[in-house]
XYZ file of C-alpha atoms in Angstrom:
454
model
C 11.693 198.719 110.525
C 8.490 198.052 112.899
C 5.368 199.177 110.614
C 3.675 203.073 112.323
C 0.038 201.445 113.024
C -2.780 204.032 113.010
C -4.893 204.842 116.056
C -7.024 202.552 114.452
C -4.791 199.865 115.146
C -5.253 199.823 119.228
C -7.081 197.874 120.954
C -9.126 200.381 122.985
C -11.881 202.671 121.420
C -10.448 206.061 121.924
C -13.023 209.021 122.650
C -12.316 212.931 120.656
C -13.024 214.901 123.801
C -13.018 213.078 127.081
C -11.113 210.341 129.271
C -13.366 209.608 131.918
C -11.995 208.749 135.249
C -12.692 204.945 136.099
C -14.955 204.722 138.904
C -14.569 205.222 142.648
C -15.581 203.447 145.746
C -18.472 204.378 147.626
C -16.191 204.305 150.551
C -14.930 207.480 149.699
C -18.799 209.127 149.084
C -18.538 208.684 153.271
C -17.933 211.101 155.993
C -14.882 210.314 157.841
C -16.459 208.961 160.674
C -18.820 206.897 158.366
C -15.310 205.409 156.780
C -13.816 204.473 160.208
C -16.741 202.366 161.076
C -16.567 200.539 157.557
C -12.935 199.673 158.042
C -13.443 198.664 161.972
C -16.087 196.110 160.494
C -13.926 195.199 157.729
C -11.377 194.166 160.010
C -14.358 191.715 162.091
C -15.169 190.266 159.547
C -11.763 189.435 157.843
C -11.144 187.571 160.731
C -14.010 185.845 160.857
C -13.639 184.853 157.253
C -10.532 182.885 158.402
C -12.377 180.081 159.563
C -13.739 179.183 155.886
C -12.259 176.167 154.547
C -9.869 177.482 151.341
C -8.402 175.907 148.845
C -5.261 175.604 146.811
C -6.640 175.175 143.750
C -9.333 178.308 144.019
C -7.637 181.808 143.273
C -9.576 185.257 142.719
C -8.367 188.137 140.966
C -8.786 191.856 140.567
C -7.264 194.928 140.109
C -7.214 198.650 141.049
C -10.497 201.114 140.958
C -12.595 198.072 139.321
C -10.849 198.065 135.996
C -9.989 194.931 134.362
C -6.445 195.696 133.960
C -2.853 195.708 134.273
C -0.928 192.714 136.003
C -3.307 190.425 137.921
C -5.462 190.772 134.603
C -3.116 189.002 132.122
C -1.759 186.725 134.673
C -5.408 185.678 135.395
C -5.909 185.202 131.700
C -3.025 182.819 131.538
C -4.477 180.589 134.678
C -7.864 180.533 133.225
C -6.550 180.200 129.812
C -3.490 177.079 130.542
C -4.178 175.722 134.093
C -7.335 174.391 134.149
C -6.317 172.867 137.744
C -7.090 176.091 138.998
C -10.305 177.461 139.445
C -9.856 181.341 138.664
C -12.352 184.069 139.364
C -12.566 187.705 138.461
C -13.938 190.075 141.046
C -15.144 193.406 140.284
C -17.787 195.823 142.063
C -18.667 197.023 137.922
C -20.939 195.064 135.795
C -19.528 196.247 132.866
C -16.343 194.645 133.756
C -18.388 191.319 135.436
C -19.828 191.301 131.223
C -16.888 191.481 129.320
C -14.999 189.018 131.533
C -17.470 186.236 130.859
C -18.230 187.486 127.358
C -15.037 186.831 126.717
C -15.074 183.230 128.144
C -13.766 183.684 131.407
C -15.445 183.691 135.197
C -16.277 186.355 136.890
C -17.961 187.662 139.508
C -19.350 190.901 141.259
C -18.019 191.331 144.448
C -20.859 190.878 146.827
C -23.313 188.975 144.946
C -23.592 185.562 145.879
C -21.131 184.360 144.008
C -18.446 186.425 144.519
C -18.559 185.974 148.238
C -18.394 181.810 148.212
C -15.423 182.565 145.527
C -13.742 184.567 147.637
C -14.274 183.348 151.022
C -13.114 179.662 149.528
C -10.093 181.135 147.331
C -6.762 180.142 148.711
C -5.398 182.965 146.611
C -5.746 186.274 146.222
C -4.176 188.737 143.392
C -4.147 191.833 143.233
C -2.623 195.060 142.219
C -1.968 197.240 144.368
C -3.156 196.249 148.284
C -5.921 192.988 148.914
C -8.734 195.670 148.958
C -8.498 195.493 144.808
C -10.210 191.745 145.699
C -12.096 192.087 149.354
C -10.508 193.032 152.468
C -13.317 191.446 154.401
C -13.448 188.412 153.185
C -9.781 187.314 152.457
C -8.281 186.597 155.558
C -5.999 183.560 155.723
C -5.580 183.678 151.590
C -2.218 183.900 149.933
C -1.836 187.244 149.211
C -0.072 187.947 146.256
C 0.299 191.465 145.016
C 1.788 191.557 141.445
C 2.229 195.800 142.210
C 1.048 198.194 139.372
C 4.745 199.417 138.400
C 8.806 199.288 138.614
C 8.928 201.859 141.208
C 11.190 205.066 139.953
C 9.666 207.236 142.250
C 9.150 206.086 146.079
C 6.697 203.665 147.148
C 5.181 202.061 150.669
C 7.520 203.285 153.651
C 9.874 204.760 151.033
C 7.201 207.726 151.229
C 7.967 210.839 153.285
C 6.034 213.455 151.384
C 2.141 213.710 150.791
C -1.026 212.407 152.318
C 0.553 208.933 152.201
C 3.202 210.079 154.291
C 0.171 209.640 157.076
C -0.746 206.209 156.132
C 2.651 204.791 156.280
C 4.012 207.346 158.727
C 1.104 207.933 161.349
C 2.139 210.341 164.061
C -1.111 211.581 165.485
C -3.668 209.759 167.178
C -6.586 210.594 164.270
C -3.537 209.486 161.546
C -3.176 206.399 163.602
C -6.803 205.572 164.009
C -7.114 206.459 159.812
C -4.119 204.172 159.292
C -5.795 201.262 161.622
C -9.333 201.138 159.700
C -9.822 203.689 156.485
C -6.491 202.580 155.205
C -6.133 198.920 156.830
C -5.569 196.995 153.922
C -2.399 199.308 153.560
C -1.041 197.756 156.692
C -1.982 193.994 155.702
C 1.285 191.595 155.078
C 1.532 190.564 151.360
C 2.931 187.023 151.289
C 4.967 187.443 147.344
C 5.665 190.675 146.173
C 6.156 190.706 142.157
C 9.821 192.478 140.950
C 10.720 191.981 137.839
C 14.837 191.468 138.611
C 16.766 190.842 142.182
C 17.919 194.538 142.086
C 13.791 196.109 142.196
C 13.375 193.064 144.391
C 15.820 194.215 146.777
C 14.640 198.001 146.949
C 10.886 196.620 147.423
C 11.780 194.699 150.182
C 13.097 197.732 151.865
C 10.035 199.869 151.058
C 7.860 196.974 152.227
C 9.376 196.019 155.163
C 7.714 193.027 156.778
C 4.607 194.080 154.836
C 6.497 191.830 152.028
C 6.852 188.232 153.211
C 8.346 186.969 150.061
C 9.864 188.538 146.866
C 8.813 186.856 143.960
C 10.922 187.642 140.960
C 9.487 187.426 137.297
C 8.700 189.117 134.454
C 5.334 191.285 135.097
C 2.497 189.306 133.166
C 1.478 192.499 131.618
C 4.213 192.756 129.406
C 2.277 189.516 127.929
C 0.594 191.484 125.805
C 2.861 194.280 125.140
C 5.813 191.729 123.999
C 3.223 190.081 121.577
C 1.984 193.225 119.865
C 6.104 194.277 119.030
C 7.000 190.791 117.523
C 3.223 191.611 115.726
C 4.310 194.858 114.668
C 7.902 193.899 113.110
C 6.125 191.068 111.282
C 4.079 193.763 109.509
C 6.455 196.299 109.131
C 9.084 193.176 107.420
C 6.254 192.338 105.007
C 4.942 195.756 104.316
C 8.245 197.315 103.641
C 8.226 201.338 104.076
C 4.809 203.399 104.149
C 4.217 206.662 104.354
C 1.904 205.639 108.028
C 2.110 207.823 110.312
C 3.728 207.626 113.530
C 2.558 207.511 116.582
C 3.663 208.691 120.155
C 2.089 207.965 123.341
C 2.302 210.544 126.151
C 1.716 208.748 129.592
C 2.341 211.108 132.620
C 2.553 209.236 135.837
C -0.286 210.356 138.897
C 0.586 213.433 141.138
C -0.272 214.235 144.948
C -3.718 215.923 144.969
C -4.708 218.800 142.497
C -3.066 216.202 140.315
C -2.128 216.355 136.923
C -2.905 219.521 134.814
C -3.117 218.555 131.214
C -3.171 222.379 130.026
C -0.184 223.039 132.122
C 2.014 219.985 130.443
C 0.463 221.046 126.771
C -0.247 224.587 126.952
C -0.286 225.415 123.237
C -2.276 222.894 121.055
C -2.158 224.842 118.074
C 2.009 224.692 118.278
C 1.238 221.197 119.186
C -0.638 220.100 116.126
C 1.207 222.095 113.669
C 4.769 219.970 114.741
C 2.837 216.501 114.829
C 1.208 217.563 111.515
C 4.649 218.625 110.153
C 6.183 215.299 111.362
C 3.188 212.803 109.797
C 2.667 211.751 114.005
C -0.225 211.113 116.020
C -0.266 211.599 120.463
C -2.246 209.199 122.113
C -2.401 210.430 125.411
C -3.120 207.908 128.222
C -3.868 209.481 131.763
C -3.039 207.964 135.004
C -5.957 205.483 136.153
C -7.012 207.910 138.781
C -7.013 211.152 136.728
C -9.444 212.878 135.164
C -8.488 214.822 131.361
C -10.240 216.526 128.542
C -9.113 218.579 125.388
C -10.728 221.429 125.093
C -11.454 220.939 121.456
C -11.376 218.120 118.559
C -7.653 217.687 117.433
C -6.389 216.659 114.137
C -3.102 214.969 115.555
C -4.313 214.491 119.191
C -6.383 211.873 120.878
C -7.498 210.572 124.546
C -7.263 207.302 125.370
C -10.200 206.175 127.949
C -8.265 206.173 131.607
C -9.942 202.544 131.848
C -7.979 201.388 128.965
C -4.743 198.874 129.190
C -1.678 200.935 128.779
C 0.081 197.687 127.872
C -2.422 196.783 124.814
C -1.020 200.222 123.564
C 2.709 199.985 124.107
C 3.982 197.726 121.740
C 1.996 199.148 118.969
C 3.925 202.809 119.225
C 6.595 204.042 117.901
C 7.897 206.038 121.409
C 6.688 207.184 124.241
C 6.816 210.977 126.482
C 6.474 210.167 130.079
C 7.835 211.742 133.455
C 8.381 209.618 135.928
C 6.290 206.983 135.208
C 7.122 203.174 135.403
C 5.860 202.910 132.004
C 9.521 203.862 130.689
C 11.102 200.725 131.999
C 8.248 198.815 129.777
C 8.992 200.719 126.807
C 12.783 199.702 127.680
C 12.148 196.416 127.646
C 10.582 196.641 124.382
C 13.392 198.975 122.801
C 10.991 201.663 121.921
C 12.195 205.307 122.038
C 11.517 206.855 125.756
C 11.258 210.837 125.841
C 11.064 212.541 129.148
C 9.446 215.450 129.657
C 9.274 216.627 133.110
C 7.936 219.941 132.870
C 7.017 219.882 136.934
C 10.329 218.317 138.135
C 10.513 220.614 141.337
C 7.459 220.697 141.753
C 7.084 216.535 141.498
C 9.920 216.563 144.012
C 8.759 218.668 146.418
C 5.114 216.992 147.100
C 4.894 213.489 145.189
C 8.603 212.019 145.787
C 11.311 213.582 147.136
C 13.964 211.168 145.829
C 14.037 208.436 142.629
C 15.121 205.095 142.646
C 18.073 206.019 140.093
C 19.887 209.156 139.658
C 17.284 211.395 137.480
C 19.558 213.200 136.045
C 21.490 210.949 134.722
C 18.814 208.682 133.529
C 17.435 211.322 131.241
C 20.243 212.661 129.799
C 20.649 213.516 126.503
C 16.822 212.301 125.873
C 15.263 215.062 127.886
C 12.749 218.367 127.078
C 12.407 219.820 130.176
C 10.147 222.809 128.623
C 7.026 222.615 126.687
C 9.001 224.549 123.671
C 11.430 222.001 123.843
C 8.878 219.208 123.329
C 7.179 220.302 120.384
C 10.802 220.943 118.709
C 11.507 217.315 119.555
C 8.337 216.154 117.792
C 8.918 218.685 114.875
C 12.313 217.599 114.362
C 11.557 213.882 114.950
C 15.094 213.469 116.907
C 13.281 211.198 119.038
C 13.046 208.667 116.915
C 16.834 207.489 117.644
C 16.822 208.082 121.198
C 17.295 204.601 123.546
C 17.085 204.251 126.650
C 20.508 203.982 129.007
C 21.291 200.218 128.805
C 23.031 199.624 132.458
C 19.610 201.359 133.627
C 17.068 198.481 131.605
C 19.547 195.664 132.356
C 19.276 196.549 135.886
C 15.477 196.802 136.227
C 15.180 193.623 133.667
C 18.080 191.697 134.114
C 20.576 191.360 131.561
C 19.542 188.649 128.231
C 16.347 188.156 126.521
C 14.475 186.956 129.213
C 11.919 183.921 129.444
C 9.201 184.015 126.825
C 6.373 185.446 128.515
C 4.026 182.305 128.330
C 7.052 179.733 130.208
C 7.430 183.447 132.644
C 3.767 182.974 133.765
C 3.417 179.802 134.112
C 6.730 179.740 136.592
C 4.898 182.528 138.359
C 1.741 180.515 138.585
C 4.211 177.846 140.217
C 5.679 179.881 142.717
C 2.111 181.073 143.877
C 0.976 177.551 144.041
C 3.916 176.019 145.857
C 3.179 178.835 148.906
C -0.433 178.097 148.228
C -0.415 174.368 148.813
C 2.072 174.686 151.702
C -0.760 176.343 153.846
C -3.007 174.507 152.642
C -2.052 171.380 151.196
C -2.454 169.660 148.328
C -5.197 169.918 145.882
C -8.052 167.369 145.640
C -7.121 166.349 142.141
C -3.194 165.811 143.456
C -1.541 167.224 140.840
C 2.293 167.865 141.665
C 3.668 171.088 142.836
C 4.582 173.325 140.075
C 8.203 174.576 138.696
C 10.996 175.613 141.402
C 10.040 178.903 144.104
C 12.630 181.314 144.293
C 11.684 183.419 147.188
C 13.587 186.569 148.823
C 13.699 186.724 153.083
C 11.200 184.868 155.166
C 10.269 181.350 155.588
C 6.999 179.794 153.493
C 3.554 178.944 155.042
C 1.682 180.675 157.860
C -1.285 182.561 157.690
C -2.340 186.006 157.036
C -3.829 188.377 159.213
């Protein structure tokens, strides 16, 4: 049985009181108008930036809010770590992350400084998370755009959305959503030439929530996982040379992000004292992991209870847990992967439904049945009792988001990724100066390869 690491055993320092929420743009310090004149300039000088020679063999990376995490990061880290063919770059607007990055032996760059400009205006390739404004809208036009997406959507995503302030970006109807659409929210509207999904199934519902906004489907494992897949093998090492110990275990509550007020972290645990006494009772520890873009804080030091920094890497968590409490995050599919114990606890359901996503991706219902506290009561008698611990998530549901077998090891998975980015990469722009041959074998959804982006 996988050995119960203490908190002490993540990765990430975890703070008593607070989880601060990762930083912002100053974009969104400006008045509307303000905003509107930033994206109409944006747009000038993407295009200008299209007449800059790029490069096959230059690639910059980033990811959402400034944070050095989730997909692009650990794909980057493979590049700069196994292809040294390719010259790979990490752009950030936060010094702390610029520090670590090149602490840690890696390039990096802010993303205006000097450097970070002739990086990015010469990169053939751009990765991102979530749209190309995690890199530089302004200066990435004509790159290969490759967005390795921040999740396995459950809920709806892109043009899938109908409810919510999104609705407006994908969905314009009035002439001020329009013009928001056309500038504040451009990068929204930019074509993505490979869209990550981990199996043909997610690759297929992408494409429809995409639309032509997804060029190419590129199917692979997501490189986070890299990490998260290394830590289990890790963890049933120790727990086969260890034997039993009285460790405790540990839980990790993730909730996914809500429409604006957001989540409410008093109204999903309303009784800490209950709380502590059933995790105390049950020798467990909660990590609880916010949404990147939410903000929490306990009210008080806990015993049994700690906050994980929002800026922290979900995935350098996972596979060190015993199970995890989520909603309707993606996370679940990752914890399915990894055959770790998934509770769901969707205390909001109709609420969720009504204002963040009026539909799911599988039949909710049946996905959480029989693994399921749909009241706060019903959660702590879960942890009390420990019934979680046998709980596994439905099969037919994993093997579609996953595909059905073991899967690549996560090094050979990267490494075809890498190939299917550079295959695209060198078809708009030809070979690299060193002429190294094109890598593995691309295995593309619709729409032809080559061309350039707006």
């Amino acid at each position: 049985m996988p050995a119960r690491p203490d908190v002490a055993a993540t990765r990430v320092a975890l703070s008593p009181l607070t989880a601060p929420a990762v930083r912002k743009s100053p974009l969104g310090l400006l008045a509307p108008g303000g905003r509107v004149l930033v994206g109409l300039i944006q747009r000038m000088l993407r295009t200008l930036s299209r007449v800059v020679p790029r490069r096959a063999d230059r690639w910059v990376f980033a990811s959402r809010a400034d944070a050095y995490v989730d997909n692009p990061r650990f794909l980057f880290e493979h590049v700069a770590d196994h292809h040294h063919e390719i010259s790979a770059v990490w752009v950030s607007g936060d010094d702390a992350v610029v520090d670590r990055v090149r602490g840690e032996g890696r390039s990096a760059a802010r993303r205006w400084s000097i450097s970070g400009i002739w990086s990015t205006l010469r990169a053939g390739v751009a990765v991102y998370a979530f749209d190309v404004a995690d890199v530089n809208v302004a200066l990435t036009g004509g790159t290969v755009g490759v967005n390795l997406y921040h999740g396995i959507p459950l809920k709806q995503i892109e043009n899938d959305i109908t409810v919510g302030s999104a609705r407006r970006i994908y969905h314009p109807r009035t002439l001020a959503d329009r013009l928001r659409a056309a500038t504040v929210y451009y990068p929204r509207s930019i074509p993505n030439d490979l869209v990550l999904a981990p199996s043909a199934q997610v690759a297929q519902a992408m494409q429809r929530a995409f639309g032509a906004r997804a060029r190419h489907m590129m199917v692979g494992r997501p490189p986070r996982m890299t990490v998260s897949v290394a830590d289990r093998a890790a963890v049933a090492v120790e727990g086969a040379d260890r034997g039993g110990d009285d460790h405790p275990a540990v839980l990790l509550y993730a909730p996914t992000w809500r429409v604006p007020p957001g989540f409410d972290l008093a109204e999903a645990l309303p009784d800490l004292e209950a709380l502590e006494s059933a995790l105390s009772d049950a020798n467990t520890r909660l990590l609880i992991k916010a949404h990147l873009y939410d903000k929490v804080m306990l009210p008080r030091l806990l015993d049994r209870v700690e906050l994980v920094p929002n800026e922290a890497e979900i995935n350098e968590l996972i596979g060190r847990v015993d199970g995890v409490v989520t909603d309707y995050s993606s996370v679940m599919f990752d914890a399915a992967l990894l055959r770790i114990p998934v509770v769901f606890y969707p205390f909001d359901l109709a609420d969720y439904v009504r204002a963040s996503s009026t539909s799911f991706a599988f039949d909710y219902e049946s996905l959480v049945k029989g693994h399921v506290a749909r009241t706060y009561a019903e959660l702590v008698d879960v942890i009390h009792s420990g019934a979680w611990r046998t709980w596994t998530f439905p099969p037919e549901v994993r093997d579609q988001v996953w595909g059905e077998g073991p899967g690549p090891a996560m090094v050979d998975s990267n490494s075809d990724l890498v190939g299917q980015i550079t295959n695209v990469a060198t078809s708009r722009f030809g070979p690299a100066r060193f002429g190294r041959a094109r890598f593995g074998r691309a295995r593309f959804g619709r729409a032809r390869v080559g061309g350039s982006a707006p």
